[in-house]
Short mmCIF file of C-alpha atoms in Angstrom, two decimals:
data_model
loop_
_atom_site.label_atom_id
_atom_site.label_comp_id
_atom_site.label_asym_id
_atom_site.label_seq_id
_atom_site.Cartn_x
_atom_site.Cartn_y
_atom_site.Cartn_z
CA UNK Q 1 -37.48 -10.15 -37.22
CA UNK Q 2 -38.44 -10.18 -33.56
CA UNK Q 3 -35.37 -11.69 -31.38
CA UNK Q 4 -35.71 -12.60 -27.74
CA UNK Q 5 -34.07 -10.34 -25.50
CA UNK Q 6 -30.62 -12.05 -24.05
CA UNK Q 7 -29.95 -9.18 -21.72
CA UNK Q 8 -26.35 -9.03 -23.44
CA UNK Q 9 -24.95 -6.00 -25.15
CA UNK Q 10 -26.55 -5.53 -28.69
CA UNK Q 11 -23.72 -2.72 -29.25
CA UNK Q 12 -21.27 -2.67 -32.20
CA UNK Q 13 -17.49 -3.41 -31.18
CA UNK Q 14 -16.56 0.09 -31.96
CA UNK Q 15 -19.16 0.70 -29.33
CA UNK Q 16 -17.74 -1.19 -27.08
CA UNK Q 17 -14.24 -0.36 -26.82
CA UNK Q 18 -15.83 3.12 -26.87
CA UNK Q 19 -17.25 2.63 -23.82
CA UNK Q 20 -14.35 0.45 -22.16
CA UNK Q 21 -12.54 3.59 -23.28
CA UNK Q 22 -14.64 6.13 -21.16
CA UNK Q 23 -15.09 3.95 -17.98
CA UNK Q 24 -11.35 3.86 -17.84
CA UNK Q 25 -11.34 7.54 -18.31
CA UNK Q 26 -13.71 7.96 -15.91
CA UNK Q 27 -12.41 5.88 -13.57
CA UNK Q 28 -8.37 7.23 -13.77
CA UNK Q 29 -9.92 11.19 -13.40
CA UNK Q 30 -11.98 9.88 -10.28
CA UNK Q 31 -8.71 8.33 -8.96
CA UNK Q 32 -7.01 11.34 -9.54
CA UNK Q 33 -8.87 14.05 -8.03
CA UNK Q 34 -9.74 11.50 -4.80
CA UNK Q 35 -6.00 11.41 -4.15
CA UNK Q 36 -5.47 15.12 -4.42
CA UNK Q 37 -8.45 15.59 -2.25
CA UNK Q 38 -7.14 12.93 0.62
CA UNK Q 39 -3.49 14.51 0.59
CA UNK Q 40 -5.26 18.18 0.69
CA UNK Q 41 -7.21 16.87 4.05
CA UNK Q 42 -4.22 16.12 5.89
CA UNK Q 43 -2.85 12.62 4.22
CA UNK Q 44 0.40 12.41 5.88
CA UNK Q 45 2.44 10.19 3.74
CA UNK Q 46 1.25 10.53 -0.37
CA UNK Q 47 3.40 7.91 -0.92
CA UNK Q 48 1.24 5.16 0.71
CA UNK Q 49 -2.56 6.40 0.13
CA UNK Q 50 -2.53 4.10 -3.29
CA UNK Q 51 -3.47 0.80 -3.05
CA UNK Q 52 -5.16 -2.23 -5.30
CA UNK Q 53 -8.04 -1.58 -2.90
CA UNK Q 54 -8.67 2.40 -4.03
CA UNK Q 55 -8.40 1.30 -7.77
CA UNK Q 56 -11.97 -1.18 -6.49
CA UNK Q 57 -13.25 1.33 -4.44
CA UNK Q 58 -13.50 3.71 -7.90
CA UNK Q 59 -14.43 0.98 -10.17
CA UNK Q 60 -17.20 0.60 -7.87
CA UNK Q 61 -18.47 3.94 -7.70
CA UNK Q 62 -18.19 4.41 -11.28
CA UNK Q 63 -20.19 1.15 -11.88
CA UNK Q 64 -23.01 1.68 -9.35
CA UNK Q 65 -22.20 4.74 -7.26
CA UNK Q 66 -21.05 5.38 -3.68
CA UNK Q 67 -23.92 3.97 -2.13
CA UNK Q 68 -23.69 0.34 -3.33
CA UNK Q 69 -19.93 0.71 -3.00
CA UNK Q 70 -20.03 -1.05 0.72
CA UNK Q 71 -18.09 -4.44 -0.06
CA UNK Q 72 -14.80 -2.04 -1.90
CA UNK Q 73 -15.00 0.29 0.92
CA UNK Q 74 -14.92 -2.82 3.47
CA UNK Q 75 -11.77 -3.84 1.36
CA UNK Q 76 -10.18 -0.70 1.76
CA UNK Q 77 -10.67 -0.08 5.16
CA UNK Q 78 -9.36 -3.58 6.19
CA UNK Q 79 -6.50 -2.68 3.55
CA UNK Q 80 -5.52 1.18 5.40
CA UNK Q 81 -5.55 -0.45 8.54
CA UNK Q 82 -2.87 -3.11 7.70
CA UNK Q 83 -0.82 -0.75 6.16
CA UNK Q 84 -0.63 1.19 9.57
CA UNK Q 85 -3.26 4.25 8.16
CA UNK Q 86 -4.91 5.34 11.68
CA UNK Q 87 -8.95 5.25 11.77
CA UNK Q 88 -9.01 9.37 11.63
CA UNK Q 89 -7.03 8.98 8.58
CA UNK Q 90 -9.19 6.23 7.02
CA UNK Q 91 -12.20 8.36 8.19
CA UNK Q 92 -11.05 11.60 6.62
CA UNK Q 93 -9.75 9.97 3.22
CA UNK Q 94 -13.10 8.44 3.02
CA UNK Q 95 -14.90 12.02 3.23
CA UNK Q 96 -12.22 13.29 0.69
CA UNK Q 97 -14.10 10.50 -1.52
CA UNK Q 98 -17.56 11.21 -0.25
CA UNK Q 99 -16.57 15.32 -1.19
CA UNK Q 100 -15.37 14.80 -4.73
CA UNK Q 101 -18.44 12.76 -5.67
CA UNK Q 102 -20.51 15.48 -4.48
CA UNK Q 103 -18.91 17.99 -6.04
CA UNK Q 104 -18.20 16.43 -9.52
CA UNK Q 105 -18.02 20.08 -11.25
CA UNK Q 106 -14.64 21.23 -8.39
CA UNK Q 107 -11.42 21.84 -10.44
CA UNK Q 108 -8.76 19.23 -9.44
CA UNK Q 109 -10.16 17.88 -6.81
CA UNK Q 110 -10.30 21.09 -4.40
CA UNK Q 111 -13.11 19.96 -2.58
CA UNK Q 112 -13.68 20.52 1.24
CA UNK Q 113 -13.66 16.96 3.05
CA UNK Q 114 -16.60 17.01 6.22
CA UNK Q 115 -16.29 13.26 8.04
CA UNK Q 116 -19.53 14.87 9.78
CA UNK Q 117 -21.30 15.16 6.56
CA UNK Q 118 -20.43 11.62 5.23
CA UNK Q 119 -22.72 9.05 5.12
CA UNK Q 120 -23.56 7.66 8.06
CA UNK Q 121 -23.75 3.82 6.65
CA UNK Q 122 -20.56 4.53 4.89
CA UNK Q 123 -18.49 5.63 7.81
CA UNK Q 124 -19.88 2.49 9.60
CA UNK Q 125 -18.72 0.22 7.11
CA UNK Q 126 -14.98 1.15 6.62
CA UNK Q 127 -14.62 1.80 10.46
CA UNK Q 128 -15.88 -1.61 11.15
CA UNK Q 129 -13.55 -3.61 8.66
CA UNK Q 130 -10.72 -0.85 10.01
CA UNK Q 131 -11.57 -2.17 13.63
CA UNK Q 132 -11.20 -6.15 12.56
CA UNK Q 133 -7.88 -5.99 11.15
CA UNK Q 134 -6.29 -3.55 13.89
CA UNK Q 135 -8.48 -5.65 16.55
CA UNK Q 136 -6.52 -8.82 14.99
CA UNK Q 137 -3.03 -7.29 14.79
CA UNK Q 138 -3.22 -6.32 18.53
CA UNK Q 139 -4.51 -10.50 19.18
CA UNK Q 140 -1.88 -11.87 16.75
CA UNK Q 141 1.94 -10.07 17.54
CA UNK Q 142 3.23 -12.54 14.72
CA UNK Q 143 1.10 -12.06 11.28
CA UNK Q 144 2.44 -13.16 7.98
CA UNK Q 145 1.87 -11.31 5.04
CA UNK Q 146 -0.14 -13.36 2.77
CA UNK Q 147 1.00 -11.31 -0.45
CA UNK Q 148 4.65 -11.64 -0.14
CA UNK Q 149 5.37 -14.03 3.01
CA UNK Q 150 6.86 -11.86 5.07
CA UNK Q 151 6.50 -11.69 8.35
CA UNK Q 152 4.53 -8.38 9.25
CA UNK Q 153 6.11 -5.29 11.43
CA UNK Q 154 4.47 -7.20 15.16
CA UNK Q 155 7.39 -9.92 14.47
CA UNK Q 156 10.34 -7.57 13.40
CA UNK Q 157 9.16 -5.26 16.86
CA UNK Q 158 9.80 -8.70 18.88
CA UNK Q 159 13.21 -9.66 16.71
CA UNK Q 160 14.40 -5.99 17.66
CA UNK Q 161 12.95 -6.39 21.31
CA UNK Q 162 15.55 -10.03 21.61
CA UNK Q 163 18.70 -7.97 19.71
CA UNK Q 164 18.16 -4.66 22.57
CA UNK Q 165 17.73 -7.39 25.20
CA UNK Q 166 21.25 -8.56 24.07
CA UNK Q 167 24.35 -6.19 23.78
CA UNK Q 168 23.33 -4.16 20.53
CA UNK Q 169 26.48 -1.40 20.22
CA UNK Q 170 26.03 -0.83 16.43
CA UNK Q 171 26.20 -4.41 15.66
CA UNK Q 172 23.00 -4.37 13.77
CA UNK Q 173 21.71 -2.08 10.84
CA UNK Q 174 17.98 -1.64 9.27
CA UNK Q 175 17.91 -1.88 5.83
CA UNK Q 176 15.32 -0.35 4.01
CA UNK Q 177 14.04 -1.83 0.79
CA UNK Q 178 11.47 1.07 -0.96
CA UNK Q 179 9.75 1.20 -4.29
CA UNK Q 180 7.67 4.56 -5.32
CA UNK Q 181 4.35 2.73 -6.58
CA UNK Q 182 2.61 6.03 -6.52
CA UNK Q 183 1.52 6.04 -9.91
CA UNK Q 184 1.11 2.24 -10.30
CA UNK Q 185 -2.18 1.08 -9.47
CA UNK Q 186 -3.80 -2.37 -9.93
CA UNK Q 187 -2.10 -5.88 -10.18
CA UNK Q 188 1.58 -4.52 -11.01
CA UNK Q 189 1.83 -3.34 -7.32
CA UNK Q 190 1.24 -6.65 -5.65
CA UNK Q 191 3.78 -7.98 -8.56
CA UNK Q 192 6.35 -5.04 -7.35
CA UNK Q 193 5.95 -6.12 -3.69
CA UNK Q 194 6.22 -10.43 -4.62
CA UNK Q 195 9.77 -9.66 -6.70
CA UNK Q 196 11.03 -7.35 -3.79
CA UNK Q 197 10.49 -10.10 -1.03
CA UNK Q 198 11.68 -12.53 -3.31
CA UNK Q 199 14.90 -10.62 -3.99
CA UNK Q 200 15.42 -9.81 0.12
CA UNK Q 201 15.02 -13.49 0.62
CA UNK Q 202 17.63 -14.31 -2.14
CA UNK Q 203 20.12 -11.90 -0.75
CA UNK Q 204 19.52 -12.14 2.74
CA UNK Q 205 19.64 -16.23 3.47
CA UNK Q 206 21.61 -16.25 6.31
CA UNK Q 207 19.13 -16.44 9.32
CA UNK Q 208 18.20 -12.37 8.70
CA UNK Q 209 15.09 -11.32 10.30
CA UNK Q 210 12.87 -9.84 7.86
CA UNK Q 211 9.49 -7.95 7.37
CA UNK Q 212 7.03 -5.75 5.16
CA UNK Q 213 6.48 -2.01 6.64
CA UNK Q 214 3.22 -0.65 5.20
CA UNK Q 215 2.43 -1.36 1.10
CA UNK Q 216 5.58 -0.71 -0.94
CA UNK Q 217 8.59 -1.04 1.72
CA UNK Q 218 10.41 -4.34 3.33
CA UNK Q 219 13.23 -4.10 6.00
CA UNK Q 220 15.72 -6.18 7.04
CA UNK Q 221 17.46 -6.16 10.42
CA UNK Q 222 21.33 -6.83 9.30
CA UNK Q 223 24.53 -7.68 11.19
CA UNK Q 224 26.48 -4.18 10.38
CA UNK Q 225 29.82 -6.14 9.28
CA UNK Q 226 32.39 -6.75 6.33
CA UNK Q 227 29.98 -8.29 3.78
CA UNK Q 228 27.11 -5.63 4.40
CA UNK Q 229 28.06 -3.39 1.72
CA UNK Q 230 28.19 -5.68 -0.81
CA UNK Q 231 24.98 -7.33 -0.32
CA UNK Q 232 23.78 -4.21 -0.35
CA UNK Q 233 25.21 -3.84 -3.94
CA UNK Q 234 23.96 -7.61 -4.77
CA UNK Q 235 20.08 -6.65 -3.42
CA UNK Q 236 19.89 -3.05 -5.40
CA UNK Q 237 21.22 -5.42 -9.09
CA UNK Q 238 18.86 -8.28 -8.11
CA UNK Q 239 16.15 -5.86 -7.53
CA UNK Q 240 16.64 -4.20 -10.72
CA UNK Q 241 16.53 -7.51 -12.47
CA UNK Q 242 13.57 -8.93 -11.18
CA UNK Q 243 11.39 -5.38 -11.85
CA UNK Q 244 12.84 -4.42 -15.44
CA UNK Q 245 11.16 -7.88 -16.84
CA UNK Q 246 7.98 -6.56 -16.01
CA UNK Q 247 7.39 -3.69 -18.68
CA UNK Q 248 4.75 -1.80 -16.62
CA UNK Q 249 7.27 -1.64 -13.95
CA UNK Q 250 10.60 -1.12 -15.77
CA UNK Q 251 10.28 2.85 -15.87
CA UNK Q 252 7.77 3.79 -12.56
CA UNK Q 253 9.03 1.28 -9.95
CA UNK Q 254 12.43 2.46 -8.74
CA UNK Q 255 14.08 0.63 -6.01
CA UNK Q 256 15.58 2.55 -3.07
CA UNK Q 257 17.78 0.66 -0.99
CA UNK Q 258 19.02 2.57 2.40
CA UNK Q 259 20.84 1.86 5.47
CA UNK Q 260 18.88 3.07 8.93
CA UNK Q 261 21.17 3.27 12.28
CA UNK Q 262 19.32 1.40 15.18
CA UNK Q 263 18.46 4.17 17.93
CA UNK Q 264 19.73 3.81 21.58
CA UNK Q 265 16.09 2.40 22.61
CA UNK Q 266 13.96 -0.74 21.75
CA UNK Q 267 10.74 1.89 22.21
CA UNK Q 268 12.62 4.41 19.68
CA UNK Q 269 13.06 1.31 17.38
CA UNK Q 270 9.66 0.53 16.79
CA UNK Q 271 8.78 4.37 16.40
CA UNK Q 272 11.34 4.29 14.32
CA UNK Q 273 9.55 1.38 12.33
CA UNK Q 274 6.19 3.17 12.47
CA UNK Q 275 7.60 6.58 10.68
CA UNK Q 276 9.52 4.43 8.09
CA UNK Q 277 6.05 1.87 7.08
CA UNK Q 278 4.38 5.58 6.49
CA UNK Q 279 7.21 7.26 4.59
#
């Protein structure tokens, strides 16, 4: 019997999961051979080139192809730039992309990345969303982070410009607060990132200044004295706690906690800063 067409998916389940199975295939060999391209074209830190917004950027491409992948790209360029990724960086990752999807039959993802031989339209389109958010940074020197509400890198340069105006000596200590997310990709990296702020913000509650440094690191600027080593302790087991109760994160997500001497200079403090958000 003749049946209207509903324009939904007439396939068994079998089918289905079948082909859930190969887009996911699909779209984790894609990731793969992108990120070995990007780091093989001169991506500085490898540590910091995944984000929630590559894992759209692929699922777009593998949906509908590069071309009507505008909107993800837009995402990711807006997302590079507030990590601290430079436009030539942005620029050349996105070729590493453009270069694997026209080679699809290079082993590994040994491709030869030409920003010149990119898309025009494409190039325009992560440039311009790079351009908003590092136009806006520049406008706003005090920017919260709306994934973890922290304050963002502009406002710990300013805390750090007050302490240098003030008699420093080694009074005050960076801590560092990293987690290795590189192979953790989609929803449990913002989840890493909300349970480390939360944990900094438990430990730290005594007027500490606080920020996020690119995607998977927080800093605190800490009064070097008597109790510093212990909250050090107290931040590394509260840390621990709050990522083993996610099981995706348990085993991948390992929490380093370090202490980072203030140099002699507010300038060579936020250089200092820059290096450690792209470590």
């Amino acid at each position: 019997m003749d049946v209207p067409a509903t324009g939904a998916w007439s396939g068994s389940a079998d089918e289905q999961a079948h082909a859930r199975f190969d887009r996911n295939r699909h779209l984790r060999a894609l990731r793969a051979r992108w990120r070995t391209a990007s780091l093989a074209a001169g991506w500085r830190f490898p540590s910091d080139w995944a984000l929630p917004e590559v894992d759209a950027v692929c699922a777009a491409v593998v949906r509908h192809g590069s071309e009507d992948a505008e909107t993800a790209l837009a995402g990711l360029g807006r997302a590079r730039a507030a990590s601290g990724a430079g436009l030539s960086e942005t620029l050349s990752d996105l070729a590493a992309l453009h270069a694997v999807l026209a080679e699809p039959d290079a082993v590994d993802g040994f491709v030869s990345p030409d920003v010149d031989a990119t898309p025009a339209r494409l190039l325009r389109v992560t440039a311009l969303a790079w351009a908003d958010v590092a136009t806006d940074q520049l406008v706003h020197t005090e920017v919260t982070d709306p994934l973890t509400g922290l304050p963002s890198a502009a406002y710990l340069r300013t805390r750090l410009g007050e302490v240098y105006r003030g008699e420093l000596g080694d009074a005050h200590v960076l801590l560092t607060v990293s987690v290795d997310l590189a192979s953790v990709s989609g929803w449990p990296r913002l989840t890493a990132m909300i349970l480390v702020a939360d944990a900094v913000r438990a430990v730290f509650d005594t007027g500490e200044s606080f920020a996020t440094l690119g995607p998977s690191m927080v800093v605190v600027l800490a009064r070097r004295d008597e109790r510093l080593a212990s909250r050090g302790v107290a931040l590394r087991r509260s840390l621990n706690e709050r990522l083993s109760v996610d099981a995706q994160l348990r085993d991948v997500a390992r929490p380093l906690v370090s202490a980072v001497r203030l140099p002699a200079t507010h300038d060579h403090a936020c250089a200092l800063l820059s290096d450690l958000a792209r470590s």
